[in-house]
Short mmCIF file of N, CA and C in Angstrom, two decimals:
data_model
loop_
_atom_site.label_atom_id
_atom_site.label_comp_id
_atom_site.label_asym_id
_atom_site.label_seq_id
_atom_site.Cartn_x
_atom_site.Cartn_y
_atom_site.Cartn_z
N UNK Q 18 0.86 -1.16 -0.04
CA UNK Q 18 0.00 0.02 -0.01
C UNK Q 18 0.88 1.23 0.01
N UNK Q 19 0.58 2.17 -0.84
CA UNK Q 19 1.41 3.36 -0.90
C UNK Q 19 1.05 4.35 0.26
N UNK Q 20 1.96 5.24 0.54
CA UNK Q 20 1.84 6.20 1.62
C UNK Q 20 0.48 7.05 1.51
N UNK Q 21 0.22 7.41 0.25
CA UNK Q 21 -1.01 8.16 -0.02
C UNK Q 21 -2.28 7.37 0.35
N UNK Q 22 -2.25 6.04 0.32
CA UNK Q 22 -3.42 5.26 0.59
C UNK Q 22 -3.54 5.04 2.11
N UNK Q 23 -2.51 5.37 2.86
CA UNK Q 23 -2.52 5.11 4.33
C UNK Q 23 -3.52 5.97 5.04
N UNK Q 24 -3.87 7.14 4.46
CA UNK Q 24 -4.71 8.07 5.16
C UNK Q 24 -5.89 8.37 4.34
N UNK Q 25 -6.96 8.63 5.05
CA UNK Q 25 -8.19 9.01 4.35
C UNK Q 25 -8.67 10.29 5.08
N UNK Q 26 -9.05 11.30 4.38
CA UNK Q 26 -9.36 12.61 4.98
C UNK Q 26 -10.94 12.79 5.03
N UNK Q 27 -11.39 13.26 6.16
CA UNK Q 27 -12.82 13.64 6.22
C UNK Q 27 -12.88 15.08 6.64
N UNK Q 28 -13.53 15.91 5.84
CA UNK Q 28 -13.68 17.35 6.18
C UNK Q 28 -14.81 17.50 7.20
N UNK Q 29 -14.58 17.96 8.37
CA UNK Q 29 -15.55 18.20 9.38
C UNK Q 29 -16.22 19.56 9.24
N UNK Q 30 -15.38 20.63 9.12
CA UNK Q 30 -15.90 21.93 8.81
C UNK Q 30 -14.76 22.62 8.01
N UNK Q 31 -14.86 23.94 7.76
CA UNK Q 31 -13.93 24.67 6.97
C UNK Q 31 -12.58 24.71 7.67
N UNK Q 32 -12.45 24.56 8.99
CA UNK Q 32 -11.26 24.81 9.68
C UNK Q 32 -10.40 23.58 10.02
N UNK Q 33 -11.05 22.38 10.04
CA UNK Q 33 -10.26 21.17 10.44
C UNK Q 33 -10.51 20.05 9.54
N UNK Q 34 -9.49 19.18 9.56
CA UNK Q 34 -9.68 17.86 8.87
C UNK Q 34 -9.32 16.81 9.82
N UNK Q 35 -10.04 15.74 9.87
CA UNK Q 35 -9.69 14.64 10.77
C UNK Q 35 -9.09 13.55 9.87
N UNK Q 36 -7.94 13.09 10.26
CA UNK Q 36 -7.30 11.93 9.48
C UNK Q 36 -7.63 10.71 10.22
N UNK Q 37 -8.01 9.69 9.46
CA UNK Q 37 -8.25 8.37 9.99
C UNK Q 37 -7.28 7.39 9.33
N UNK Q 38 -6.56 6.60 10.19
CA UNK Q 38 -5.60 5.59 9.62
C UNK Q 38 -6.28 4.53 8.92
N UNK Q 39 -5.85 4.22 7.77
CA UNK Q 39 -6.45 3.12 7.02
C UNK Q 39 -5.69 1.87 7.04
N UNK Q 40 -6.18 0.77 7.50
CA UNK Q 40 -5.50 -0.45 7.45
C UNK Q 40 -6.23 -1.37 6.52
N UNK Q 41 -5.44 -1.78 5.43
CA UNK Q 41 -6.00 -2.71 4.47
C UNK Q 41 -7.36 -2.19 3.88
N UNK Q 42 -7.49 -0.90 3.65
CA UNK Q 42 -8.67 -0.39 2.99
C UNK Q 42 -9.81 -0.16 4.06
N UNK Q 43 -9.69 -0.54 5.37
CA UNK Q 43 -10.67 -0.31 6.33
C UNK Q 43 -10.24 0.77 7.21
N UNK Q 44 -11.16 1.67 7.60
CA UNK Q 44 -10.87 2.74 8.45
C UNK Q 44 -10.76 2.27 9.89
N UNK Q 45 -9.62 2.56 10.55
CA UNK Q 45 -9.47 2.23 11.98
C UNK Q 45 -9.57 3.61 12.76
N UNK Q 46 -10.66 3.78 13.39
CA UNK Q 46 -10.82 5.07 14.10
C UNK Q 46 -10.03 5.14 15.33
N UNK Q 47 -9.67 4.00 15.90
CA UNK Q 47 -8.89 3.92 17.17
C UNK Q 47 -7.42 4.22 16.94
N UNK Q 48 -6.91 3.90 15.71
CA UNK Q 48 -5.46 4.02 15.51
C UNK Q 48 -4.95 5.38 15.59
N UNK Q 49 -5.55 6.33 14.89
CA UNK Q 49 -4.98 7.67 14.82
C UNK Q 49 -5.95 8.67 14.50
N UNK Q 50 -6.38 9.49 15.41
CA UNK Q 50 -7.26 10.64 15.19
C UNK Q 50 -6.55 11.92 15.67
N UNK Q 51 -6.39 12.84 14.65
CA UNK Q 51 -5.77 14.06 15.02
C UNK Q 51 -6.33 15.14 14.09
N UNK Q 52 -6.41 16.31 14.61
CA UNK Q 52 -6.90 17.45 13.86
C UNK Q 52 -5.81 18.21 13.20
N UNK Q 53 -5.92 18.56 12.04
CA UNK Q 53 -4.92 19.38 11.26
C UNK Q 53 -5.59 20.68 10.91
N UNK Q 54 -5.04 21.83 11.37
CA UNK Q 54 -5.65 23.15 11.02
C UNK Q 54 -5.40 23.44 9.55
N UNK Q 55 -6.36 24.00 8.91
CA UNK Q 55 -6.29 24.36 7.48
C UNK Q 55 -5.97 25.79 7.26
N UNK Q 56 -6.17 26.61 8.22
CA UNK Q 56 -5.92 28.05 8.07
C UNK Q 56 -4.54 28.46 8.64
N UNK Q 57 -3.93 29.55 8.12
CA UNK Q 57 -2.78 30.11 8.77
C UNK Q 57 -3.13 31.47 9.22
N UNK Q 58 -2.28 31.93 10.17
CA UNK Q 58 -2.60 33.24 10.76
C UNK Q 58 -2.25 34.39 9.81
N UNK Q 59 -2.72 35.58 10.10
CA UNK Q 59 -2.39 36.74 9.31
C UNK Q 59 -0.89 37.00 9.20
N UNK Q 60 -0.28 36.83 10.40
CA UNK Q 60 1.20 37.01 10.43
C UNK Q 60 1.93 36.04 9.47
N UNK Q 61 1.50 34.79 9.48
CA UNK Q 61 2.15 33.80 8.60
C UNK Q 61 1.81 34.17 7.13
N UNK Q 62 0.61 34.59 6.88
CA UNK Q 62 0.23 34.96 5.54
C UNK Q 62 1.07 36.15 5.03
N UNK Q 63 1.30 37.14 5.90
CA UNK Q 63 2.09 38.28 5.57
C UNK Q 63 3.53 37.88 5.26
N UNK Q 64 4.08 37.01 6.13
CA UNK Q 64 5.43 36.54 5.95
C UNK Q 64 5.56 35.80 4.60
N UNK Q 65 4.55 34.98 4.22
CA UNK Q 65 4.66 34.28 2.97
C UNK Q 65 4.56 35.23 1.76
N UNK Q 66 3.72 36.28 1.90
CA UNK Q 66 3.55 37.33 0.85
C UNK Q 66 4.85 38.10 0.76
N UNK Q 67 5.47 38.45 1.80
CA UNK Q 67 6.78 39.24 1.73
C UNK Q 67 7.78 38.40 1.02
N UNK Q 68 7.89 37.08 1.33
CA UNK Q 68 8.85 36.23 0.69
C UNK Q 68 8.56 36.05 -0.84
N UNK Q 69 7.27 35.95 -1.12
CA UNK Q 69 6.83 35.82 -2.52
C UNK Q 69 7.20 37.07 -3.26
N UNK Q 70 6.90 38.27 -2.74
CA UNK Q 70 7.23 39.49 -3.38
C UNK Q 70 8.71 39.69 -3.58
N UNK Q 71 9.49 39.41 -2.50
CA UNK Q 71 10.90 39.56 -2.57
C UNK Q 71 11.54 38.61 -3.65
N UNK Q 72 11.06 37.34 -3.75
CA UNK Q 72 11.62 36.48 -4.77
C UNK Q 72 11.22 36.99 -6.18
N UNK Q 73 10.01 37.47 -6.34
CA UNK Q 73 9.52 37.98 -7.58
C UNK Q 73 10.34 39.21 -8.03
N UNK Q 74 10.78 40.08 -7.07
CA UNK Q 74 11.55 41.23 -7.43
C UNK Q 74 12.87 40.77 -7.88
N UNK Q 75 13.53 39.87 -7.16
CA UNK Q 75 14.78 39.34 -7.56
C UNK Q 75 14.79 38.68 -8.94
N UNK Q 76 13.71 38.05 -9.20
CA UNK Q 76 13.56 37.38 -10.55
C UNK Q 76 13.34 38.48 -11.64
N UNK Q 77 12.65 39.55 -11.31
CA UNK Q 77 12.45 40.68 -12.26
C UNK Q 77 13.81 41.28 -12.61
N UNK Q 78 14.66 41.44 -11.56
CA UNK Q 78 15.95 42.05 -11.76
C UNK Q 78 16.85 41.23 -12.69
N UNK Q 79 16.83 39.85 -12.40
CA UNK Q 79 17.67 38.98 -13.16
C UNK Q 79 17.19 38.82 -14.63
N UNK Q 80 15.85 38.66 -14.83
CA UNK Q 80 15.29 38.50 -16.17
C UNK Q 80 15.41 39.91 -16.92
N UNK Q 81 15.15 40.99 -16.22
CA UNK Q 81 15.31 42.30 -16.81
C UNK Q 81 16.70 42.51 -17.36
N UNK Q 82 17.74 42.08 -16.62
CA UNK Q 82 19.08 42.22 -16.99
C UNK Q 82 19.33 41.43 -18.31
N UNK Q 83 18.82 40.21 -18.35
CA UNK Q 83 19.00 39.33 -19.54
C UNK Q 83 18.32 40.02 -20.73
N UNK Q 84 17.08 40.49 -20.57
CA UNK Q 84 16.34 41.10 -21.69
C UNK Q 84 17.06 42.38 -22.15
N UNK Q 85 17.55 43.15 -21.23
CA UNK Q 85 18.27 44.35 -21.57
C UNK Q 85 19.55 44.09 -22.36
N UNK Q 86 20.32 43.08 -21.97
CA UNK Q 86 21.52 42.73 -22.63
C UNK Q 86 21.25 42.26 -24.07
N UNK Q 87 20.25 41.45 -24.23
CA UNK Q 87 19.99 40.89 -25.57
C UNK Q 87 19.32 41.99 -26.42
N UNK Q 88 18.40 42.75 -25.88
CA UNK Q 88 17.79 43.86 -26.61
C UNK Q 88 18.84 44.84 -27.09
N UNK Q 89 19.79 45.19 -26.22
CA UNK Q 89 20.86 46.09 -26.61
C UNK Q 89 21.65 45.53 -27.80
N UNK Q 90 21.89 44.25 -27.82
CA UNK Q 90 22.60 43.60 -28.94
C UNK Q 90 21.78 43.69 -30.21
N UNK Q 91 20.49 43.50 -30.11
CA UNK Q 91 19.61 43.60 -31.25
C UNK Q 91 19.59 44.96 -31.81
N UNK Q 92 19.45 45.99 -30.91
CA UNK Q 92 19.45 47.38 -31.31
C UNK Q 92 20.68 47.83 -31.98
N UNK Q 93 21.83 47.24 -31.55
CA UNK Q 93 23.15 47.60 -32.12
C UNK Q 93 23.38 46.75 -33.42
N UNK Q 94 22.35 46.10 -33.87
CA UNK Q 94 22.47 45.23 -35.05
C UNK Q 94 23.60 44.19 -34.99
N UNK Q 95 23.83 43.72 -33.75
CA UNK Q 95 24.78 42.66 -33.59
C UNK Q 95 24.08 41.30 -33.84
N UNK Q 96 24.88 40.42 -34.29
CA UNK Q 96 24.25 39.08 -34.57
C UNK Q 96 23.89 38.33 -33.26
N UNK Q 97 22.67 37.76 -33.25
CA UNK Q 97 22.27 36.99 -32.02
C UNK Q 97 22.23 35.49 -32.34
N UNK Q 98 22.45 34.72 -31.40
CA UNK Q 98 22.42 33.27 -31.54
C UNK Q 98 21.07 32.74 -31.18
N UNK Q 99 20.70 31.53 -31.55
CA UNK Q 99 19.43 30.98 -31.17
C UNK Q 99 19.33 30.91 -29.55
N UNK Q 100 20.44 30.64 -28.96
CA UNK Q 100 20.40 30.72 -27.45
C UNK Q 100 19.95 32.06 -26.95
N UNK Q 101 20.50 33.16 -27.56
CA UNK Q 101 20.06 34.51 -27.13
C UNK Q 101 18.63 34.72 -27.32
N UNK Q 102 18.12 34.35 -28.48
CA UNK Q 102 16.70 34.51 -28.81
C UNK Q 102 15.79 33.72 -27.87
N UNK Q 103 16.21 32.47 -27.55
CA UNK Q 103 15.41 31.67 -26.59
C UNK Q 103 15.47 32.27 -25.21
N UNK Q 104 16.65 32.71 -24.76
CA UNK Q 104 16.68 33.33 -23.47
C UNK Q 104 15.92 34.62 -23.44
N UNK Q 105 15.87 35.37 -24.53
CA UNK Q 105 15.10 36.57 -24.60
C UNK Q 105 13.67 36.33 -24.40
N UNK Q 106 13.07 35.23 -25.09
CA UNK Q 106 11.75 34.89 -24.88
C UNK Q 106 11.47 34.37 -23.49
N UNK Q 107 12.35 33.53 -22.99
CA UNK Q 107 12.17 32.98 -21.65
C UNK Q 107 12.21 34.07 -20.58
N UNK Q 108 13.12 34.98 -20.73
CA UNK Q 108 13.18 36.04 -19.73
C UNK Q 108 12.04 37.02 -19.81
N UNK Q 109 11.54 37.27 -21.03
CA UNK Q 109 10.40 38.16 -21.16
C UNK Q 109 9.16 37.52 -20.54
N UNK Q 110 8.99 36.24 -20.70
CA UNK Q 110 7.83 35.54 -20.08
C UNK Q 110 8.05 35.55 -18.64
N UNK Q 111 9.29 35.32 -18.11
CA UNK Q 111 9.46 35.34 -16.72
C UNK Q 111 9.26 36.71 -16.04
N UNK Q 112 9.50 37.76 -16.75
CA UNK Q 112 9.22 39.07 -16.27
C UNK Q 112 7.67 39.20 -16.09
N UNK Q 113 6.89 38.77 -16.96
CA UNK Q 113 5.45 38.77 -16.81
C UNK Q 113 5.02 38.00 -15.68
N UNK Q 114 5.53 36.79 -15.55
CA UNK Q 114 5.20 35.91 -14.35
C UNK Q 114 5.60 36.46 -13.06
N UNK Q 115 6.82 37.05 -13.02
CA UNK Q 115 7.28 37.65 -11.77
C UNK Q 115 6.47 38.88 -11.38
N UNK Q 116 6.00 39.63 -12.32
CA UNK Q 116 5.08 40.70 -12.05
C UNK Q 116 3.80 40.23 -11.48
N UNK Q 117 3.27 39.14 -11.98
CA UNK Q 117 2.04 38.57 -11.39
C UNK Q 117 2.30 38.05 -10.04
N UNK Q 118 3.42 37.42 -9.71
CA UNK Q 118 3.69 36.98 -8.38
C UNK Q 118 3.85 38.16 -7.41
N UNK Q 119 4.39 39.20 -7.84
CA UNK Q 119 4.56 40.31 -6.99
C UNK Q 119 3.29 41.03 -6.69
N UNK Q 120 2.42 41.08 -7.65
CA UNK Q 120 1.06 41.76 -7.52
C UNK Q 120 -0.07 40.93 -7.03
N UNK Q 121 0.06 39.59 -7.13
CA UNK Q 121 -1.04 38.69 -6.76
C UNK Q 121 -1.53 38.88 -5.30
N UNK Q 122 -0.73 39.17 -4.30
CA UNK Q 122 -1.34 39.36 -2.99
C UNK Q 122 -2.21 40.56 -2.89
N UNK Q 123 -1.95 41.49 -3.80
CA UNK Q 123 -2.83 42.69 -3.74
C UNK Q 123 -4.06 42.68 -4.66
N UNK Q 124 -3.95 41.88 -5.75
CA UNK Q 124 -5.04 41.86 -6.77
C UNK Q 124 -6.11 40.93 -6.52
N UNK Q 125 -6.02 40.05 -5.46
CA UNK Q 125 -7.10 39.11 -5.12
C UNK Q 125 -8.33 39.91 -4.71
N UNK Q 126 -9.54 39.41 -5.00
CA UNK Q 126 -10.75 40.09 -4.67
C UNK Q 126 -10.87 40.30 -3.13
N UNK Q 127 -11.08 41.54 -2.75
CA UNK Q 127 -11.20 41.88 -1.36
C UNK Q 127 -12.38 41.21 -0.69
N UNK Q 128 -13.50 41.13 -1.36
CA UNK Q 128 -14.75 40.54 -0.84
C UNK Q 128 -14.62 39.09 -0.64
N UNK Q 129 -13.90 38.34 -1.46
CA UNK Q 129 -13.90 36.92 -1.45
C UNK Q 129 -12.64 36.24 -0.87
N UNK Q 130 -11.56 37.05 -0.71
CA UNK Q 130 -10.31 36.51 -0.29
C UNK Q 130 -10.02 36.89 1.20
N UNK Q 131 -9.56 35.92 1.99
CA UNK Q 131 -9.24 36.21 3.36
C UNK Q 131 -7.73 36.78 3.47
N UNK Q 132 -7.14 37.06 2.39
CA UNK Q 132 -5.81 37.57 2.44
C UNK Q 132 -5.70 38.95 3.04
N UNK Q 133 -4.71 39.25 3.86
CA UNK Q 133 -4.64 40.50 4.59
C UNK Q 133 -4.47 41.72 3.56
N UNK Q 134 -3.75 41.53 2.55
CA UNK Q 134 -3.47 42.71 1.61
C UNK Q 134 -4.39 42.76 0.46
N UNK Q 135 -5.37 41.97 0.34
CA UNK Q 135 -6.21 41.87 -0.90
C UNK Q 135 -7.09 43.12 -0.99
N UNK Q 136 -7.00 43.86 -2.07
CA UNK Q 136 -7.90 44.95 -2.31
C UNK Q 136 -8.43 45.00 -3.71
N UNK Q 137 -8.29 43.90 -4.39
CA UNK Q 137 -8.72 43.83 -5.82
C UNK Q 137 -10.15 43.52 -5.96
N UNK Q 138 -10.60 43.34 -7.18
CA UNK Q 138 -11.98 43.00 -7.53
C UNK Q 138 -11.95 41.73 -8.31
N UNK Q 139 -13.13 41.30 -8.77
CA UNK Q 139 -13.19 40.05 -9.56
C UNK Q 139 -12.47 40.33 -10.91
N UNK Q 140 -12.55 41.59 -11.43
CA UNK Q 140 -11.91 41.86 -12.72
C UNK Q 140 -10.38 41.78 -12.58
N UNK Q 141 -9.85 42.31 -11.47
CA UNK Q 141 -8.39 42.21 -11.30
C UNK Q 141 -7.93 40.75 -11.14
N UNK Q 142 -8.78 39.98 -10.57
CA UNK Q 142 -8.52 38.49 -10.44
C UNK Q 142 -8.48 37.87 -11.88
N UNK Q 143 -9.47 38.20 -12.70
CA UNK Q 143 -9.50 37.68 -14.09
C UNK Q 143 -8.31 38.12 -14.85
N UNK Q 144 -7.94 39.40 -14.77
CA UNK Q 144 -6.72 39.88 -15.48
C UNK Q 144 -5.49 39.16 -14.96
N UNK Q 145 -5.40 38.96 -13.66
CA UNK Q 145 -4.26 38.21 -13.16
C UNK Q 145 -4.27 36.83 -13.69
N UNK Q 146 -5.37 36.15 -13.77
CA UNK Q 146 -5.41 34.87 -14.32
C UNK Q 146 -4.97 34.80 -15.82
N UNK Q 147 -5.38 35.79 -16.57
CA UNK Q 147 -5.01 35.98 -17.97
C UNK Q 147 -3.45 36.01 -18.13
N UNK Q 148 -2.84 36.85 -17.37
CA UNK Q 148 -1.45 37.06 -17.44
C UNK Q 148 -0.67 35.86 -16.87
N UNK Q 149 -1.20 35.19 -15.88
CA UNK Q 149 -0.60 34.03 -15.27
C UNK Q 149 -0.65 32.94 -16.32
N UNK Q 150 -1.76 32.72 -17.05
CA UNK Q 150 -1.87 31.73 -18.12
C UNK Q 150 -0.86 32.07 -19.22
N UNK Q 151 -0.81 33.36 -19.63
CA UNK Q 151 0.09 33.77 -20.66
C UNK Q 151 1.57 33.53 -20.27
N UNK Q 152 1.87 33.73 -19.01
CA UNK Q 152 3.28 33.56 -18.56
C UNK Q 152 3.69 32.14 -18.48
N UNK Q 153 2.79 31.21 -18.64
CA UNK Q 153 3.14 29.81 -18.69
C UNK Q 153 3.99 29.47 -19.97
N UNK Q 154 4.06 30.51 -20.81
CA UNK Q 154 4.86 30.49 -22.06
C UNK Q 154 6.33 30.24 -21.67
N UNK Q 155 6.77 30.61 -20.45
CA UNK Q 155 8.09 30.47 -19.95
C UNK Q 155 8.44 28.96 -19.87
N UNK Q 156 7.45 28.21 -19.50
CA UNK Q 156 7.66 26.70 -19.45
C UNK Q 156 7.99 26.18 -20.81
N UNK Q 157 7.26 26.72 -21.83
CA UNK Q 157 7.57 26.25 -23.27
C UNK Q 157 8.98 26.72 -23.58
N UNK Q 158 9.42 27.90 -23.23
CA UNK Q 158 10.75 28.30 -23.59
C UNK Q 158 11.83 27.47 -22.82
N UNK Q 159 11.48 27.02 -21.69
CA UNK Q 159 12.44 26.01 -21.00
C UNK Q 159 12.50 24.80 -21.82
N UNK Q 160 11.42 24.30 -22.37
CA UNK Q 160 11.42 23.10 -23.20
C UNK Q 160 12.23 23.41 -24.48
N UNK Q 161 12.03 24.57 -25.08
CA UNK Q 161 12.80 24.91 -26.25
C UNK Q 161 14.27 24.95 -26.01
N UNK Q 162 14.70 25.50 -24.85
CA UNK Q 162 16.06 25.61 -24.47
C UNK Q 162 16.68 24.15 -24.28
N UNK Q 163 15.87 23.31 -23.65
CA UNK Q 163 16.39 21.91 -23.52
C UNK Q 163 16.50 21.22 -24.87
N UNK Q 164 15.56 21.47 -25.72
CA UNK Q 164 15.62 20.85 -27.03
C UNK Q 164 16.80 21.42 -27.84
N UNK Q 165 17.05 22.71 -27.68
CA UNK Q 165 18.15 23.36 -28.34
C UNK Q 165 19.49 22.62 -27.95
N UNK Q 166 19.62 22.44 -26.64
CA UNK Q 166 20.86 21.79 -26.17
C UNK Q 166 20.91 20.32 -26.55
N UNK Q 167 19.77 19.64 -26.61
CA UNK Q 167 19.78 18.25 -27.10
C UNK Q 167 20.27 18.17 -28.55
N UNK Q 168 19.72 19.08 -29.39
CA UNK Q 168 20.10 19.00 -30.84
C UNK Q 168 21.57 19.49 -31.08
N UNK Q 169 21.96 20.57 -30.38
CA UNK Q 169 23.32 21.05 -30.60
C UNK Q 169 24.41 20.28 -29.98
N UNK Q 170 24.21 19.78 -28.75
CA UNK Q 170 25.25 18.97 -28.06
C UNK Q 170 25.22 17.56 -28.45
N UNK Q 171 24.03 16.91 -28.31
CA UNK Q 171 23.97 15.48 -28.46
C UNK Q 171 24.00 15.04 -29.96
N UNK Q 172 23.21 15.84 -30.77
CA UNK Q 172 23.07 15.44 -32.15
C UNK Q 172 23.93 16.30 -33.12
N UNK Q 173 24.74 17.20 -32.56
CA UNK Q 173 25.66 18.04 -33.34
C UNK Q 173 25.01 18.81 -34.45
N UNK Q 174 23.79 19.32 -34.23
CA UNK Q 174 23.13 20.19 -35.19
C UNK Q 174 23.76 21.63 -35.04
N UNK Q 175 24.12 22.16 -36.22
CA UNK Q 175 24.74 23.43 -36.22
C UNK Q 175 23.76 24.54 -35.92
N UNK Q 176 24.25 25.63 -35.34
CA UNK Q 176 23.27 26.71 -34.98
C UNK Q 176 22.51 27.24 -36.16
N UNK Q 177 23.16 27.37 -37.37
CA UNK Q 177 22.55 27.92 -38.57
C UNK Q 177 21.40 26.95 -38.93
N UNK Q 178 21.57 25.71 -38.83
CA UNK Q 178 20.61 24.72 -39.17
C UNK Q 178 19.42 24.69 -38.15
N UNK Q 179 19.79 24.89 -36.89
CA UNK Q 179 18.75 24.98 -35.85
C UNK Q 179 17.89 26.26 -36.11
N UNK Q 180 18.50 27.36 -36.45
CA UNK Q 180 17.80 28.61 -36.71
C UNK Q 180 16.87 28.44 -37.88
N UNK Q 181 17.23 27.73 -38.89
CA UNK Q 181 16.42 27.62 -40.08
C UNK Q 181 15.32 26.51 -39.91
N UNK Q 182 15.65 25.36 -39.41
CA UNK Q 182 14.72 24.22 -39.40
C UNK Q 182 13.83 24.15 -38.20
N UNK Q 183 14.29 24.56 -37.05
CA UNK Q 183 13.54 24.33 -35.85
C UNK Q 183 13.00 25.56 -35.19
N UNK Q 184 13.86 26.56 -35.05
CA UNK Q 184 13.54 27.69 -34.15
C UNK Q 184 12.31 28.45 -34.56
N UNK Q 185 12.05 28.79 -35.87
CA UNK Q 185 10.81 29.54 -36.15
C UNK Q 185 9.55 28.81 -35.72
N UNK Q 186 9.49 27.45 -35.91
CA UNK Q 186 8.34 26.73 -35.53
C UNK Q 186 8.16 26.69 -33.95
N UNK Q 187 9.27 26.65 -33.29
CA UNK Q 187 9.18 26.64 -31.82
C UNK Q 187 8.58 27.93 -31.29
N UNK Q 188 9.10 29.02 -31.75
CA UNK Q 188 8.55 30.40 -31.37
C UNK Q 188 7.18 30.52 -31.80
N UNK Q 189 6.89 30.19 -33.04
CA UNK Q 189 5.54 30.27 -33.61
C UNK Q 189 4.48 29.45 -32.86
N UNK Q 190 4.84 28.25 -32.46
CA UNK Q 190 3.93 27.42 -31.68
C UNK Q 190 3.50 28.04 -30.36
N UNK Q 191 4.49 28.58 -29.69
CA UNK Q 191 4.18 29.30 -28.43
C UNK Q 191 3.42 30.51 -28.67
N UNK Q 192 3.66 31.29 -29.76
CA UNK Q 192 2.96 32.49 -30.08
C UNK Q 192 1.51 32.25 -30.36
N UNK Q 193 1.21 31.11 -30.91
CA UNK Q 193 -0.20 30.72 -31.22
C UNK Q 193 -0.89 30.21 -29.98
N UNK Q 194 -0.28 29.20 -29.30
CA UNK Q 194 -0.90 28.43 -28.27
C UNK Q 194 -1.13 29.27 -27.01
N UNK Q 195 -0.17 29.91 -26.42
CA UNK Q 195 -0.40 30.47 -25.11
C UNK Q 195 -1.26 31.80 -25.16
N UNK Q 196 -1.13 32.69 -26.08
CA UNK Q 196 -2.14 33.78 -26.19
C UNK Q 196 -3.53 33.30 -26.41
N UNK Q 197 -3.66 32.25 -27.24
CA UNK Q 197 -5.02 31.70 -27.54
C UNK Q 197 -5.67 31.15 -26.28
N UNK Q 198 -4.88 30.36 -25.51
CA UNK Q 198 -5.46 29.74 -24.29
C UNK Q 198 -5.76 30.81 -23.23
N UNK Q 199 -4.93 31.82 -23.13
CA UNK Q 199 -5.17 32.92 -22.22
C UNK Q 199 -6.38 33.69 -22.60
N UNK Q 200 -6.55 34.02 -23.82
CA UNK Q 200 -7.78 34.72 -24.28
C UNK Q 200 -9.04 33.84 -24.09
N UNK Q 201 -9.00 32.64 -24.44
CA UNK Q 201 -10.15 31.75 -24.27
C UNK Q 201 -10.54 31.69 -22.83
N UNK Q 202 -9.55 31.51 -21.96
CA UNK Q 202 -9.82 31.40 -20.52
C UNK Q 202 -10.33 32.68 -19.94
N UNK Q 203 -9.90 33.77 -20.46
CA UNK Q 203 -10.38 35.11 -19.98
C UNK Q 203 -11.77 35.32 -20.39
N UNK Q 204 -12.11 34.96 -21.61
CA UNK Q 204 -13.50 35.22 -22.13
C UNK Q 204 -14.47 34.27 -21.52
N UNK Q 205 -14.03 33.08 -21.26
CA UNK Q 205 -15.01 32.06 -20.61
C UNK Q 205 -15.11 32.39 -19.18
#
């Protein structure tokens, strides 16, 4: 029996869960009854928000530096490599996601969220969901980067061949899929 099958959870009310130890698929109420609190205090919530905002700001600084470096090369008409273009896309998407992480404690609907700093509306929540879905594009760029290294290191594909045969389709597939899913999710 796996560890996940050892416990069965019963929700008593919104604040507590009672765990019952399961032995061979049968619930043994005598073996283990304990209450697990589901809520955290405002102080703990604020500490988590501060850590989230701090990490988002550090990510913004790092990704902004990468975008600035590559954009400066492009503006100076210097030649860029596929790695540069992939990192530019990845960092751009990471900037969007980091901004959402930094703003999410504030943009949650005030009426529906128990968060201490929430002062948003349902519209700000929907916009936050749109940009969060759009920023999943960064995961796609991580896949592209891995595929780039697989082809260039393992299979010895030259950069020029990668740029011609693979790179346009990779960027285009992300350009079609992620905005489309974000728009569909926002409209629905």
